[in-house]
Amino acid sequence: MELNENAEIDTSQIDDVRDSGGGGFGGGGGGFGGLPIGGGGLTGIVISVVVALVTGYFGINHLTGGGSRPSGDNTRLRQECAQSDRLKQLDCRNALYVNSIQNYWSEAMPHTFNKSYWPAKTVYFSRAVRTGCGNADSGVGPFYCPADDRVYIDLSFYRVLSDSLGAPGEFAQPYVLAHEYGHHIQDLLGTEAQMRRAQQRDPKNANQLSVRLELQADCYAGVWAKNATGTESAEGTKIFKSITAQDIQQGLDTAGKIGDDTLQRRSGGGVNPAEFTHGTSAQRQHWFSTGFQTGTAKSCDTFGAASLG
């Protein structure tokens, strides 16, 4: 994978609350199932990994009654991403990934679904954050909040992904973001709301419906990956010079590391399909591959598929 050093980075698509002082939160109300908050940086994140298995990584936060979001200050990020060495900076590279993903869907969504695409900001936070869906800490991993139409990520998660979960490839990062923006597409299309109503009507199949939603987001990530080299910055400059077969394999490897069955095994317990919410490693790889091979979101009908792979 090679980014174009001439591509301008649109940091307005990021809401950087890492230094705002408003990202953290105290006790009381609206947490993520009692997940630990803060507690020593990366160590606290790793300790949270087992707890996070309950919902899996790269999901949607469905809590309601969330508090107000902090206001970010992008001044430092904007200055950093204007420097000549900007592509060496993790936050700038991720901002450019976000630019690419949104550029793709802004054109593909009207063409594929005959609906307009509405941009969604990605929020960079550190340790903990307030969202429209409630309070979250870094231990839950990246997530999308449909209540405020934002993707949330503590960028230190990539170290967990690499060092603790065994997915060190560079392409793991845009895969993570593309999956979360897949949830934004589902939100815009009404798929997520329809799934939530189906869960309420049929609670026994709630987890299976969640699996289908997550696998569709994996498929949407694969669709973006297929088309990423055609995406452009706001100035019309290509964002990627190349994406290789090795990059796509890194995406597949990442999908394999965060399947429900694999994460349950890592937790030291047995595999319990009744608790799956995101799909097995094989299923996640299958649907990412399906999206990449076809290059169209029309191939991502996980709800209509007789078999999930």
mmCIF file of C-alpha atoms in Angstrom:
data_model
loop_
_atom_site.group_PDB
_atom_site.id
_atom_site.type_symbol
_atom_site.label_atom_id
_atom_site.label_comp_id
_atom_site.label_asym_id
_atom_site.label_seq_id
_atom_site.Cartn_x
_atom_site.Cartn_y
_atom_site.Cartn_z
ATOM 1 C CA MET A 1 0.000 0.000 0.000
ATOM 2 C CA GLU A 2 1.408 3.338 -1.017
ATOM 3 C CA LEU A 3 -0.268 6.633 -0.231
ATOM 4 C CA ASN A 4 0.195 9.583 -2.548
ATOM 5 C CA GLU A 5 2.445 12.106 -0.817
ATOM 6 C CA ASN A 6 0.820 14.864 -2.896
ATOM 7 C CA ALA A 7 -2.697 14.166 -1.651
ATOM 8 C CA GLU A 8 -4.055 16.883 0.614
ATOM 9 C CA ILE A 9 -5.432 15.656 3.939
ATOM 10 C CA ASP A 10 -8.854 16.998 4.848
ATOM 11 C CA THR A 11 -8.684 17.107 8.642
ATOM 12 C CA SER A 12 -12.163 18.645 8.831
ATOM 13 C CA GLN A 13 -13.461 15.070 8.545
ATOM 14 C CA ILE A 14 -11.835 14.360 11.923
ATOM 15 C CA ASP A 15 -12.963 15.593 15.336
ATOM 16 C CA ASP A 16 -9.860 15.435 17.519
ATOM 17 C CA VAL A 17 -10.798 15.395 21.210
ATOM 18 C CA ARG A 18 -7.568 13.805 22.461
ATOM 19 C CA ASP A 19 -6.349 17.053 24.017
ATOM 20 C CA SER A 20 -9.693 18.702 24.637
ATOM 21 C CA GLY A 21 -10.049 17.655 28.249
ATOM 22 C CA GLY A 22 -13.614 16.589 27.471
ATOM 23 C CA GLY A 23 -12.949 13.058 26.331
ATOM 24 C CA GLY A 24 -12.802 11.442 29.738
ATOM 25 C CA PHE A 25 -15.698 10.897 32.080
ATOM 26 C CA GLY A 26 -16.387 10.148 35.673
ATOM 27 C CA GLY A 27 -18.723 7.687 37.320
ATOM 28 C CA GLY A 28 -22.443 7.394 36.823
ATOM 29 C CA GLY A 29 -24.812 6.640 33.991
ATOM 30 C CA GLY A 30 -24.589 5.469 30.424
ATOM 31 C CA GLY A 31 -21.423 3.364 30.427
ATOM 32 C CA PHE A 32 -20.547 0.426 28.213
ATOM 33 C CA GLY A 33 -21.656 -2.462 30.409
ATOM 34 C CA GLY A 34 -19.331 -1.544 33.247
ATOM 35 C CA LEU A 35 -16.132 -1.631 31.200
ATOM 36 C CA PRO A 36 -13.112 -0.210 33.034
ATOM 37 C CA ILE A 37 -12.302 3.412 32.323
ATOM 38 C CA GLY A 38 -8.756 4.575 31.803
ATOM 39 C CA GLY A 39 -6.589 2.713 34.242
ATOM 40 C CA GLY A 40 -3.088 3.018 32.905
ATOM 41 C CA GLY A 41 -3.163 3.612 29.171
ATOM 42 C CA LEU A 42 -2.425 0.564 27.028
ATOM 43 C CA THR A 43 -2.432 -1.793 30.010
ATOM 44 C CA GLY A 44 -5.997 -0.803 30.738
ATOM 45 C CA ILE A 45 -6.937 -1.486 27.138
ATOM 46 C CA VAL A 46 -5.397 -4.957 27.158
ATOM 47 C CA ILE A 47 -7.148 -5.838 30.411
ATOM 48 C CA SER A 48 -10.406 -4.814 28.763
ATOM 49 C CA VAL A 49 -9.922 -7.162 25.825
ATOM 50 C CA VAL A 50 -11.574 -10.145 27.492
ATOM 51 C CA VAL A 51 -14.513 -8.014 28.626
ATOM 52 C CA ALA A 52 -14.876 -6.594 25.131
ATOM 53 C CA LEU A 53 -15.412 -10.091 23.771
ATOM 54 C CA VAL A 54 -19.015 -9.796 24.901
ATOM 55 C CA THR A 55 -19.755 -7.448 22.009
ATOM 56 C CA GLY A 56 -16.679 -7.955 19.836
ATOM 57 C CA TYR A 57 -14.498 -5.370 18.161
ATOM 58 C CA PHE A 58 -15.496 -2.976 15.375
ATOM 59 C CA GLY A 59 -19.176 -2.706 16.228
ATOM 60 C CA ILE A 60 -22.045 -0.311 16.695
ATOM 61 C CA ASN A 61 -22.779 1.232 20.067
ATOM 62 C CA HIS A 62 -26.535 0.915 20.464
ATOM 63 C CA LEU A 63 -26.885 2.565 23.874
ATOM 64 C CA THR A 64 -29.407 5.357 24.098
ATOM 65 C CA GLY A 65 -29.628 8.408 26.293
ATOM 66 C CA GLY A 66 -26.024 9.393 25.738
ATOM 67 C CA GLY A 67 -24.656 12.673 26.944
ATOM 68 C CA SER A 68 -23.345 15.581 24.948
ATOM 69 C CA ARG A 69 -20.158 15.147 22.939
ATOM 70 C CA PRO A 70 -17.034 17.167 23.701
ATOM 71 C CA SER A 71 -15.903 19.721 21.168
ATOM 72 C CA GLY A 72 -12.647 18.871 19.479
ATOM 73 C CA ASP A 73 -9.795 21.173 18.565
ATOM 74 C CA ASN A 74 -8.173 20.180 15.285
ATOM 75 C CA THR A 75 -5.527 22.918 15.341
ATOM 76 C CA ARG A 76 -2.623 20.608 16.152
ATOM 77 C CA LEU A 77 -3.825 17.910 13.767
ATOM 78 C CA ARG A 78 -4.324 20.405 10.959
ATOM 79 C CA GLN A 79 -0.809 21.798 11.423
ATOM 80 C CA GLU A 80 0.732 18.332 11.684
ATOM 81 C CA CYS A 81 -0.989 17.104 8.545
ATOM 82 C CA ALA A 82 0.225 20.110 6.562
ATOM 83 C CA GLN A 83 3.881 19.181 7.109
ATOM 84 C CA SER A 84 6.046 17.498 4.476
ATOM 85 C CA ASP A 85 6.415 14.349 6.610
ATOM 86 C CA ARG A 86 2.691 14.069 7.338
ATOM 87 C CA LEU A 87 2.346 10.544 5.959
ATOM 88 C CA LYS A 88 4.734 9.316 8.634
ATOM 89 C CA GLN A 89 2.209 10.344 11.293
ATOM 90 C CA LEU A 90 -0.379 7.777 12.372
ATOM 91 C CA ASP A 91 -3.197 10.270 12.865
ATOM 92 C CA CYS A 92 -2.577 11.934 9.498
ATOM 93 C CA ARG A 93 -2.508 8.633 7.622
ATOM 94 C CA ASN A 94 -5.765 7.628 9.266
ATOM 95 C CA ALA A 95 -7.325 10.954 8.360
ATOM 96 C CA LEU A 96 -6.384 10.256 4.748
ATOM 97 C CA TYR A 97 -7.938 6.784 4.975
ATOM 98 C CA VAL A 98 -11.141 8.441 6.182
ATOM 99 C CA ASN A 99 -10.962 10.869 3.243
ATOM 100 C CA SER A 100 -10.659 7.946 0.834
ATOM 101 C CA ILE A 101 -13.524 5.963 2.356
ATOM 102 C CA GLN A 102 -15.878 8.931 2.321
ATOM 103 C CA ASN A 103 -14.856 9.944 -1.185
ATOM 104 C CA TYR A 104 -15.737 6.460 -2.402
ATOM 105 C CA TRP A 105 -19.146 6.306 -0.731
ATOM 106 C CA SER A 106 -20.074 9.850 -1.742
ATOM 107 C CA GLU A 107 -20.070 8.607 -5.339
ATOM 108 C CA ALA A 108 -20.967 4.953 -4.878
ATOM 109 C CA MET A 109 -23.990 5.380 -2.645
ATOM 110 C CA PRO A 110 -26.050 7.450 -5.120
ATOM 111 C CA HIS A 111 -24.986 5.153 -7.951
ATOM 112 C CA THR A 112 -25.659 1.902 -6.076
ATOM 113 C CA PHE A 113 -28.585 2.767 -3.824
ATOM 114 C CA ASN A 114 -29.965 5.956 -5.406
ATOM 115 C CA LYS A 115 -29.504 7.745 -2.089
ATOM 116 C CA SER A 116 -27.291 10.656 -1.110
ATOM 117 C CA TYR A 117 -24.287 10.112 1.109
ATOM 118 C CA TRP A 118 -24.002 12.236 4.241
ATOM 119 C CA PRO A 119 -20.444 12.549 5.609
ATOM 120 C CA ALA A 120 -19.665 11.246 9.089
ATOM 121 C CA LYS A 121 -16.757 12.500 11.156
ATOM 122 C CA THR A 122 -14.260 10.208 12.822
ATOM 123 C CA VAL A 123 -13.530 11.144 16.426
ATOM 124 C CA TYR A 124 -10.004 10.615 17.722
ATOM 125 C CA PHE A 125 -10.121 10.153 21.486
ATOM 126 C CA SER A 126 -7.757 9.035 24.217
ATOM 127 C CA ARG A 127 -8.759 6.553 26.912
ATOM 128 C CA ALA A 128 -12.407 7.593 27.208
ATOM 129 C CA VAL A 129 -15.048 9.619 25.411
ATOM 130 C CA ARG A 130 -18.614 10.884 25.647
ATOM 131 C CA THR A 131 -20.797 10.060 22.661
ATOM 132 C CA GLY A 132 -24.385 10.449 21.568
ATOM 133 C CA CYS A 133 -24.761 6.747 22.445
ATOM 134 C CA GLY A 134 -23.290 6.972 25.936
ATOM 135 C CA ASN A 135 -19.852 6.853 27.516
ATOM 136 C CA ALA A 136 -17.097 4.613 26.177
ATOM 137 C CA ASP A 137 -13.533 3.727 27.019
ATOM 138 C CA SER A 138 -10.750 2.479 24.783
ATOM 139 C CA GLY A 139 -11.349 -1.139 25.751
ATOM 140 C CA VAL A 140 -14.391 -1.466 23.511
ATOM 141 C CA GLY A 141 -12.317 -0.870 20.397
ATOM 142 C CA PRO A 142 -13.451 1.299 17.464
ATOM 143 C CA PHE A 143 -17.199 1.769 17.050
ATOM 144 C CA TYR A 144 -19.882 3.690 15.214
ATOM 145 C CA CYS A 145 -22.602 5.619 17.033
ATOM 146 C CA PRO A 146 -25.819 5.938 14.995
ATOM 147 C CA ALA A 147 -27.202 8.515 17.431
ATOM 148 C CA ASP A 148 -24.615 11.115 16.421
ATOM 149 C CA ASP A 149 -23.384 9.647 13.108
ATOM 150 C CA ARG A 150 -19.754 9.401 14.157
ATOM 151 C CA VAL A 151 -16.986 6.826 14.117
ATOM 152 C CA TYR A 152 -14.949 6.686 17.333
ATOM 153 C CA ILE A 153 -11.412 5.384 17.705
ATOM 154 C CA ASP A 154 -8.547 5.576 20.157
ATOM 155 C CA LEU A 155 -5.617 5.192 17.779
ATOM 156 C CA SER A 156 -3.682 3.213 20.391
ATOM 157 C CA PHE A 157 -6.057 0.370 19.520
ATOM 158 C CA TYR A 158 -3.821 -0.422 16.574
ATOM 159 C CA ARG A 159 -1.109 -1.454 19.027
ATOM 160 C CA VAL A 160 -3.569 -3.851 20.651
ATOM 161 C CA LEU A 161 -4.519 -5.133 17.220
ATOM 162 C CA SER A 162 -0.870 -5.725 16.377
ATOM 163 C CA ASP A 163 0.695 -6.822 19.643
ATOM 164 C CA SER A 164 -2.182 -8.587 21.419
ATOM 165 C CA LEU A 165 -4.405 -9.804 18.606
ATOM 166 C CA GLY A 166 -1.705 -10.611 16.054
ATOM 167 C CA ALA A 167 -2.756 -8.344 13.176
ATOM 168 C CA PRO A 168 0.254 -6.042 12.606
ATOM 169 C CA GLY A 169 -0.261 -5.247 8.920
ATOM 170 C CA GLU A 170 -0.580 -1.607 7.881
ATOM 171 C CA PHE A 171 -3.743 -2.336 5.893
ATOM 172 C CA ALA A 172 -5.445 -3.430 9.107
ATOM 173 C CA GLN A 173 -5.956 0.261 9.865
ATOM 174 C CA PRO A 174 -8.019 1.277 6.822
ATOM 175 C CA TYR A 175 -9.901 -2.024 7.110
ATOM 176 C CA VAL A 176 -10.973 -1.072 10.642
ATOM 177 C CA LEU A 177 -12.154 2.356 9.502
ATOM 178 C CA ALA A 178 -13.859 1.027 6.367
ATOM 179 C CA HIS A 179 -15.799 -1.462 8.498
ATOM 180 C CA GLU A 180 -17.048 1.310 10.772
ATOM 181 C CA TYR A 181 -18.069 3.434 7.811
ATOM 182 C CA GLY A 182 -19.917 0.363 6.575
ATOM 183 C CA HIS A 183 -22.092 0.811 9.658
ATOM 184 C CA HIS A 184 -22.646 4.423 8.640
ATOM 185 C CA ILE A 185 -23.892 3.229 5.253
ATOM 186 C CA GLN A 186 -26.255 0.838 7.035
ATOM 187 C CA ASP A 187 -27.501 3.696 9.165
ATOM 188 C CA LEU A 188 -28.139 5.922 6.146
ATOM 189 C CA LEU A 189 -29.941 3.121 4.317
ATOM 190 C CA GLY A 190 -32.065 2.220 7.338
ATOM 191 C CA THR A 191 -30.595 -1.283 7.525
ATOM 192 C CA GLU A 192 -29.459 -0.890 11.117
ATOM 193 C CA ALA A 193 -32.854 0.396 12.257
ATOM 194 C CA GLN A 194 -34.632 -2.444 10.462
ATOM 195 C CA MET A 195 -32.319 -4.954 12.105
ATOM 196 C CA ARG A 196 -32.967 -3.444 15.528
ATOM 197 C CA ARG A 197 -36.729 -3.745 15.030
ATOM 198 C CA ALA A 198 -36.297 -7.363 13.913
ATOM 199 C CA GLN A 199 -34.326 -8.077 17.070
ATOM 200 C CA GLN A 200 -37.138 -6.678 19.160
ATOM 201 C CA ARG A 201 -39.692 -8.845 17.359
ATOM 202 C CA ASP A 202 -37.514 -11.953 17.526
ATOM 203 C CA PRO A 203 -35.161 -11.682 20.517
ATOM 204 C CA LYS A 204 -34.093 -15.320 20.237
ATOM 205 C CA ASN A 205 -32.390 -14.483 16.946
ATOM 206 C CA ALA A 206 -30.974 -11.139 18.101
ATOM 207 C CA ASN A 207 -27.365 -12.320 17.991
ATOM 208 C CA GLN A 208 -27.759 -13.920 14.585
ATOM 209 C CA LEU A 209 -29.174 -10.679 13.213
ATOM 210 C CA SER A 210 -26.244 -8.775 14.718
ATOM 211 C CA VAL A 211 -23.848 -11.181 12.980
ATOM 212 C CA ARG A 212 -25.469 -10.455 9.623
ATOM 213 C CA LEU A 213 -25.166 -6.709 10.216
ATOM 214 C CA GLU A 214 -21.481 -6.973 11.106
ATOM 215 C CA LEU A 215 -20.662 -9.239 8.173
ATOM 216 C CA GLN A 216 -22.321 -6.779 5.833
ATOM 217 C CA ALA A 217 -20.051 -4.042 7.221
ATOM 218 C CA ASP A 218 -17.079 -6.328 6.498
ATOM 219 C CA CYS A 219 -18.348 -6.740 2.956
ATOM 220 C CA TYR A 220 -18.701 -2.983 2.534
ATOM 221 C CA ALA A 221 -15.090 -2.648 3.728
ATOM 222 C CA GLY A 222 -14.027 -5.052 0.993
ATOM 223 C CA VAL A 223 -15.960 -3.056 -1.604
ATOM 224 C CA TRP A 224 -14.121 0.108 -0.597
ATOM 225 C CA ALA A 225 -10.779 -1.746 -0.721
ATOM 226 C CA LYS A 226 -11.475 -2.813 -4.301
ATOM 227 C CA ASN A 227 -12.162 0.786 -5.326
ATOM 228 C CA ALA A 228 -9.754 2.645 -3.045
ATOM 229 C CA THR A 229 -7.136 3.375 -5.704
ATOM 230 C CA GLY A 230 -9.757 5.384 -7.583
ATOM 231 C CA THR A 231 -10.528 7.684 -4.659
ATOM 232 C CA GLU A 232 -9.397 11.302 -4.639
ATOM 233 C CA SER A 233 -8.745 14.122 -2.218
ATOM 234 C CA ALA A 234 -10.896 17.259 -2.297
ATOM 235 C CA GLU A 235 -8.432 18.784 -4.760
ATOM 236 C CA GLY A 236 -8.815 15.857 -7.165
ATOM 237 C CA THR A 237 -5.507 14.130 -6.354
ATOM 238 C CA LYS A 238 -5.424 10.339 -6.146
ATOM 239 C CA ILE A 239 -5.138 9.265 -2.512
ATOM 240 C CA PHE A 240 -3.488 5.897 -3.129
ATOM 241 C CA LYS A 241 -0.704 5.133 -5.543
ATOM 242 C CA SER A 242 -1.230 1.409 -5.099
ATOM 243 C CA ILE A 243 -2.884 -1.306 -3.040
ATOM 244 C CA THR A 244 -1.289 -4.717 -3.426
ATOM 245 C CA ALA A 245 -2.412 -8.312 -3.008
ATOM 246 C CA GLN A 246 -0.353 -8.339 0.183
ATOM 247 C CA ASP A 247 -2.402 -5.443 1.542
ATOM 248 C CA ILE A 248 -5.645 -7.275 0.880
ATOM 249 C CA GLN A 249 -4.218 -10.336 2.586
ATOM 250 C CA GLN A 250 -3.478 -8.153 5.602
ATOM 251 C CA GLY A 251 -7.129 -7.131 5.615
ATOM 252 C CA LEU A 252 -8.175 -10.775 5.472
ATOM 253 C CA ASP A 253 -5.727 -11.659 8.236
ATOM 254 C CA THR A 254 -7.188 -8.908 10.410
ATOM 255 C CA ALA A 255 -10.725 -10.167 9.791
ATOM 256 C CA GLY A 256 -9.538 -13.616 10.834
ATOM 257 C CA LYS A 257 -8.038 -12.360 14.092
ATOM 258 C CA ILE A 258 -11.235 -10.723 15.322
ATOM 259 C CA GLY A 259 -13.833 -13.394 14.560
ATOM 260 C CA ASP A 260 -16.044 -14.350 17.499
ATOM 261 C CA ASP A 261 -14.709 -17.906 17.639
ATOM 262 C CA THR A 262 -11.086 -16.786 17.585
ATOM 263 C CA LEU A 263 -11.617 -14.149 20.279
ATOM 264 C CA GLN A 264 -13.493 -16.607 22.482
ATOM 265 C CA ARG A 265 -10.606 -19.043 22.235
ATOM 266 C CA ARG A 266 -8.156 -16.281 23.138
ATOM 267 C CA SER A 267 -10.189 -15.557 26.253
ATOM 268 C CA GLY A 268 -9.392 -19.071 27.498
ATOM 269 C CA GLY A 269 -12.909 -20.447 27.239
ATOM 270 C CA GLY A 270 -14.748 -22.623 24.789
ATOM 271 C CA VAL A 271 -16.446 -21.480 21.606
ATOM 272 C CA ASN A 272 -20.123 -20.695 22.091
ATOM 273 C CA PRO A 273 -21.921 -19.823 18.820
ATOM 274 C CA ALA A 274 -24.962 -18.647 20.785
ATOM 275 C CA GLU A 275 -22.901 -15.660 21.939
ATOM 276 C CA PHE A 276 -21.574 -14.685 18.514
ATOM 277 C CA THR A 277 -22.365 -11.092 17.544
ATOM 278 C CA HIS A 278 -19.901 -10.424 14.701
ATOM 279 C CA GLY A 279 -19.394 -13.765 12.968
ATOM 280 C CA THR A 280 -16.657 -16.361 12.877
ATOM 281 C CA SER A 281 -13.209 -15.630 11.513
ATOM 282 C CA ALA A 282 -14.015 -17.587 8.360
ATOM 283 C CA GLN A 283 -17.275 -15.692 7.858
ATOM 284 C CA ARG A 284 -15.629 -12.306 8.317
ATOM 285 C CA GLN A 285 -12.933 -13.230 5.826
ATOM 286 C CA HIS A 286 -15.533 -14.576 3.401
ATOM 287 C CA TRP A 287 -17.582 -11.400 3.354
ATOM 288 C CA PHE A 288 -14.615 -9.040 3.182
ATOM 289 C CA SER A 289 -13.388 -11.125 0.244
ATOM 290 C CA THR A 290 -16.849 -11.071 -1.358
ATOM 291 C CA GLY A 291 -16.907 -7.280 -1.262
ATOM 292 C CA PHE A 292 -13.394 -7.031 -2.649
ATOM 293 C CA GLN A 293 -13.912 -9.546 -5.448
ATOM 294 C CA THR A 294 -17.159 -8.006 -6.692
ATOM 295 C CA GLY A 295 -16.378 -4.365 -5.953
ATOM 296 C CA THR A 296 -20.051 -3.540 -5.511
ATOM 297 C CA ALA A 297 -22.213 -3.133 -2.414
ATOM 298 C CA LYS A 298 -24.995 -4.993 -4.196
ATOM 299 C CA SER A 299 -23.094 -8.196 -3.397
ATOM 300 C CA CYS A 300 -23.317 -7.542 0.350
ATOM 301 C CA ASP A 301 -26.845 -8.798 1.062
ATOM 302 C CA THR A 302 -25.971 -10.805 4.154
ATOM 303 C CA PHE A 303 -29.596 -10.644 5.321
ATOM 304 C CA GLY A 304 -30.802 -12.405 2.190
ATOM 305 C CA ALA A 305 -27.976 -14.942 2.058
ATOM 306 C CA ALA A 306 -28.962 -18.527 2.770
ATOM 307 C CA SER A 307 -25.453 -19.222 4.022
ATOM 308 C CA LEU A 308 -23.030 -16.831 5.689
ATOM 309 C CA GLY A 309 -19.985 -18.795 4.561
#
